[in-house]
mmCIF file of C-alpha atoms in Angstrom:
data_model
loop_
_atom_site.group_PDB
_atom_site.id
_atom_site.type_symbol
_atom_site.label_atom_id
_atom_site.label_comp_id
_atom_site.label_asym_id
_atom_site.label_seq_id
_atom_site.Cartn_x
_atom_site.Cartn_y
_atom_site.Cartn_z
ATOM 1 C CA ALA A 234 7.164 26.105 21.710
ATOM 2 C CA GLU A 235 6.309 26.375 17.974
ATOM 3 C CA ASP A 236 9.871 25.472 17.153
ATOM 4 C CA VAL A 237 9.402 22.183 18.847
ATOM 5 C CA ARG A 238 5.892 21.152 17.956
ATOM 6 C CA CYS A 239 6.649 21.108 13.924
ATOM 7 C CA ILE A 240 8.944 18.405 15.147
ATOM 8 C CA SER A 241 6.606 16.655 17.412
ATOM 9 C CA LEU A 242 5.721 13.004 16.989
ATOM 10 C CA ASP A 243 1.808 13.911 15.998
ATOM 11 C CA ARG A 244 3.101 16.241 13.310
ATOM 12 C CA LEU A 245 5.496 14.250 11.593
ATOM 13 C CA ALA A 246 3.292 11.566 11.481
ATOM 14 C CA LEU A 247 0.623 13.621 10.054
ATOM 15 C CA LYS A 248 3.012 14.571 7.472
ATOM 16 C CA ASP A 249 4.018 11.091 6.579
ATOM 17 C CA ILE A 250 0.241 10.076 6.220
ATOM 18 C CA ARG A 251 -0.672 13.113 4.066
ATOM 19 C CA LYS A 252 2.530 12.214 1.991
ATOM 20 C CA GLY A 253 1.106 8.709 1.344
ATOM 21 C CA LYS A 254 -2.276 10.064 0.139
ATOM 22 C CA GLY A 255 -3.827 13.177 -0.691
ATOM 23 C CA SER A 256 -5.994 15.097 1.980
ATOM 24 C CA ASN A 257 -9.426 13.263 2.288
ATOM 25 C CA ALA A 258 -12.107 15.836 3.485
ATOM 26 C CA ALA A 259 -15.025 13.814 4.469
ATOM 27 C CA LYS A 260 -17.928 14.745 6.522
ATOM 28 C CA PRO A 261 -17.605 14.627 9.930
ATOM 29 C CA LEU A 262 -19.421 11.910 12.195
ATOM 30 C CA GLU A 263 -21.317 14.596 14.245
ATOM 31 C CA MET A 264 -22.647 16.438 10.932
ATOM 32 C CA LEU A 265 -23.652 13.004 9.839
ATOM 33 C CA LYS A 266 -25.533 12.262 13.030
ATOM 34 C CA ASN A 267 -27.489 15.597 12.773
ATOM 35 C CA GLN A 268 -28.593 15.152 9.314
ATOM 36 C CA ILE A 269 -30.018 11.432 10.508
ATOM 37 C CA THR A 270 -31.679 13.016 13.197
ATOM 38 C CA LYS A 271 -33.225 15.953 11.105
ATOM 39 C CA THR A 272 -34.287 13.497 8.540
ATOM 40 C CA GLU A 273 -35.722 11.211 11.115
ATOM 41 C CA GLU A 274 -37.876 14.078 12.523
ATOM 42 C CA GLY A 275 -38.731 14.833 9.047
ATOM 43 C CA ILE A 276 -40.128 11.731 8.599
ATOM 44 C CA ARG A 277 -42.098 11.392 11.827
ATOM 45 C CA THR A 278 -43.897 14.841 10.918
ATOM 46 C CA LEU A 279 -44.708 13.295 7.612
ATOM 47 C CA GLU A 280 -46.040 10.353 9.002
ATOM 48 C CA LYS A 281 -48.434 12.140 11.563
ATOM 49 C CA GLN A 282 -49.578 14.562 8.350
ATOM 50 C CA LEU A 283 -50.536 11.319 6.224
ATOM 51 C CA ARG A 284 -52.447 9.960 9.001
ATOM 52 C CA LEU A 285 -54.469 13.080 9.038
ATOM 53 C CA THR A 286 -54.799 13.671 5.511
ATOM 54 C CA ALA A 287 -57.715 12.181 3.158
ATOM 55 C CA ALA A 288 -56.878 10.486 0.208
ATOM 56 C CA GLY A 289 -56.162 12.899 -2.948
ATOM 57 C CA GLN A 290 -52.999 14.460 -4.849
ATOM 58 C CA SER A 291 -51.684 15.840 -1.371
ATOM 59 C CA LYS A 292 -51.622 12.454 0.079
ATOM 60 C CA GLU A 293 -50.099 11.164 -2.668
ATOM 61 C CA LYS A 294 -47.457 14.157 -2.845
ATOM 62 C CA MET A 295 -46.517 13.328 1.081
ATOM 63 C CA GLU A 296 -46.087 9.591 0.510
ATOM 64 C CA SER A 297 -43.520 10.423 -2.158
ATOM 65 C CA ASP A 298 -41.673 12.981 -0.150
ATOM 66 C CA LEU A 299 -41.903 10.619 2.945
ATOM 67 C CA LYS A 300 -40.144 7.820 0.742
ATOM 68 C CA GLU A 301 -37.826 9.837 -0.512
ATOM 69 C CA MET A 302 -37.015 10.996 3.083
ATOM 70 C CA GLN A 303 -36.474 7.477 4.001
ATOM 71 C CA GLU A 304 -34.136 6.898 1.142
ATOM 72 C CA LYS A 305 -32.239 9.877 2.220
ATOM 73 C CA ARG A 306 -32.131 8.449 5.686
ATOM 74 C CA ILE A 307 -30.943 5.183 4.650
ATOM 75 C CA ARG A 308 -28.146 6.886 2.371
ATOM 76 C CA TYR A 309 -26.938 9.176 5.817
ATOM 77 C CA ILE A 310 -26.709 6.081 7.620
ATOM 78 C CA LYS A 311 -24.454 4.317 5.225
ATOM 79 C CA GLU A 312 -22.273 7.298 5.014
ATOM 80 C CA HIS A 313 -21.989 7.301 8.909
ATOM 81 C CA ARG A 314 -20.944 3.874 8.699
ATOM 82 C CA GLU A 315 -18.520 4.554 6.061
ATOM 83 C CA GLU A 316 -17.046 7.375 7.915
ATOM 84 C CA ARG A 317 -16.779 5.478 11.260
ATOM 85 C CA LYS A 318 -14.846 2.693 9.106
ATOM 86 C CA ARG A 319 -12.693 5.118 7.546
ATOM 87 C CA GLN A 320 -11.604 7.005 10.941
ATOM 88 C CA SER A 321 -10.897 3.731 12.478
ATOM 89 C CA GLU A 322 -8.720 3.223 9.557
ATOM 90 C CA ASN A 323 -7.201 6.204 9.752
ATOM 91 C CA THR A 324 -6.205 5.683 13.542
ATOM 92 C CA LYS A 325 -4.667 2.398 12.359
ATOM 93 C CA ASN A 326 -2.690 4.471 9.935
ATOM 94 C CA ASP A 327 -1.839 7.212 12.306
ATOM 95 C CA ASN A 328 -0.547 4.430 14.800
ATOM 96 C CA LEU A 329 1.522 2.633 12.310
ATOM 97 C CA ALA A 330 3.109 6.236 10.970
ATOM 98 C CA ARG A 331 4.012 7.019 14.692
ATOM 99 C CA LYS A 332 5.510 3.586 15.282
ATOM 100 C CA ARG A 333 7.497 3.614 12.026
ATOM 101 C CA LEU A 334 8.653 7.202 12.770
ATOM 102 C CA ILE A 335 9.807 6.212 16.344
ATOM 103 C CA MET A 336 11.486 2.871 15.279
ATOM 104 C CA ASN A 337 13.560 4.980 12.634
ATOM 105 C CA ALA A 338 14.471 7.915 14.693
ATOM 106 C CA ASP A 339 18.008 8.518 16.203
ATOM 107 C CA ILE A 340 17.092 10.608 19.055
ATOM 108 C CA ILE A 341 13.660 10.767 20.744
ATOM 109 C CA CYS A 342 13.097 13.585 23.126
ATOM 110 C CA SER A 343 10.328 13.068 25.882
ATOM 111 C CA THR A 344 9.684 14.187 29.162
ATOM 112 C CA LEU A 345 9.992 11.546 31.956
ATOM 113 C CA VAL A 346 6.374 10.366 32.624
ATOM 114 C CA GLY A 347 5.891 10.772 28.423
ATOM 115 C CA SER A 348 8.698 7.949 28.135
ATOM 116 C CA GLY A 349 6.508 5.528 29.453
ATOM 117 C CA SER A 350 3.515 6.383 27.297
ATOM 118 C CA THR A 351 1.785 3.708 25.068
ATOM 119 C CA SER A 352 3.553 5.919 22.088
ATOM 120 C CA LEU A 353 6.506 4.538 22.868
ATOM 121 C CA ASP A 354 5.563 0.834 23.645
ATOM 122 C CA CYS A 355 6.815 -0.250 20.389
ATOM 123 C CA LEU A 356 10.097 0.046 21.743
ATOM 124 C CA ARG A 357 9.486 -2.092 24.474
ATOM 125 C CA GLY A 358 10.100 -5.965 24.101
ATOM 126 C CA ASN A 359 12.061 -5.522 20.852
ATOM 127 C CA PRO A 360 15.798 -5.910 20.595
ATOM 128 C CA PHE A 361 15.880 -2.026 20.484
ATOM 129 C CA HIS A 362 17.644 -0.397 23.327
ATOM 130 C CA PHE A 363 18.760 3.197 23.935
ATOM 131 C CA THR A 364 22.537 3.847 24.113
ATOM 132 C CA CYS A 365 22.250 6.502 26.566
ATOM 133 C CA VAL A 366 19.388 8.525 28.300
ATOM 134 C CA ILE A 367 19.883 12.057 29.312
ATOM 135 C CA VAL A 368 17.758 13.528 31.983
ATOM 136 C CA ASP A 369 17.649 17.395 32.048
ATOM 137 C CA GLU A 370 16.709 19.305 35.149
ATOM 138 C CA ALA A 371 17.188 15.928 36.964
ATOM 139 C CA ALA A 372 17.499 17.626 40.311
ATOM 140 C CA GLN A 373 13.600 18.483 39.957
ATOM 141 C CA CYS A 374 12.633 15.094 39.185
ATOM 142 C CA SER A 375 12.022 12.356 41.619
ATOM 143 C CA GLU A 376 13.898 9.003 41.649
ATOM 144 C CA LEU A 377 10.979 6.925 40.667
ATOM 145 C CA ASP A 378 10.428 9.483 37.493
ATOM 146 C CA ALA A 379 14.020 8.971 36.622
ATOM 147 C CA LEU A 380 13.661 5.209 36.443
ATOM 148 C CA ILE A 381 10.875 5.453 33.615
ATOM 149 C CA PRO A 382 13.437 5.701 30.527
ATOM 150 C CA LEU A 383 15.306 3.055 31.939
ATOM 151 C CA THR A 384 13.040 0.430 30.896
ATOM 152 C CA TYR A 385 14.314 0.763 27.419
ATOM 153 C CA GLN A 386 17.340 -1.190 28.459
ATOM 154 C CA SER A 387 19.713 1.766 28.105
ATOM 155 C CA THR A 388 23.450 1.333 29.033
ATOM 156 C CA LYS A 389 24.076 4.967 30.180
ATOM 157 C CA LEU A 390 22.283 7.385 32.125
ATOM 158 C CA VAL A 391 23.321 11.202 32.317
ATOM 159 C CA LEU A 392 21.653 13.423 34.770
ATOM 160 C CA VAL A 393 21.964 16.965 34.053
ATOM 161 C CA GLY A 394 20.682 19.923 36.452
ATOM 162 C CA ASP A 395 21.573 22.269 39.391
ATOM 163 C CA PRO A 396 21.602 20.461 42.872
#
């Protein structure tokens, strides 16, 4: 299990991406959303207190605190937008890394159904084709499942397994 996971498409793509750039520790979106929510609650609380407070030093302090919280809220919203944009870019990079790995692979191992996944879509419609598809435990699959990898224009199909 672990021996296979270390050469899975996801792990190889992640290694490829990390090789290109250092680890970029960013704040998770959920944490930023929580900070925005807490700040907005604090702003509402301060606004209520301001309405009930008479003029004086304490009111000026509250107004100053309110302005500071509003600026903090704006900062968190900007961070949230930037993080969403960054994550979107990371997804694009992940997909490009996967595509690059698949296109350069000599051998691709997959389940029958997995061979029809969107991860391998980059191979469809290209001049690329498999010279051979080997189906292990073929006696346990349905005929239709065995047809899925044949969409890659293979010239040979080898069915292996106990009858």
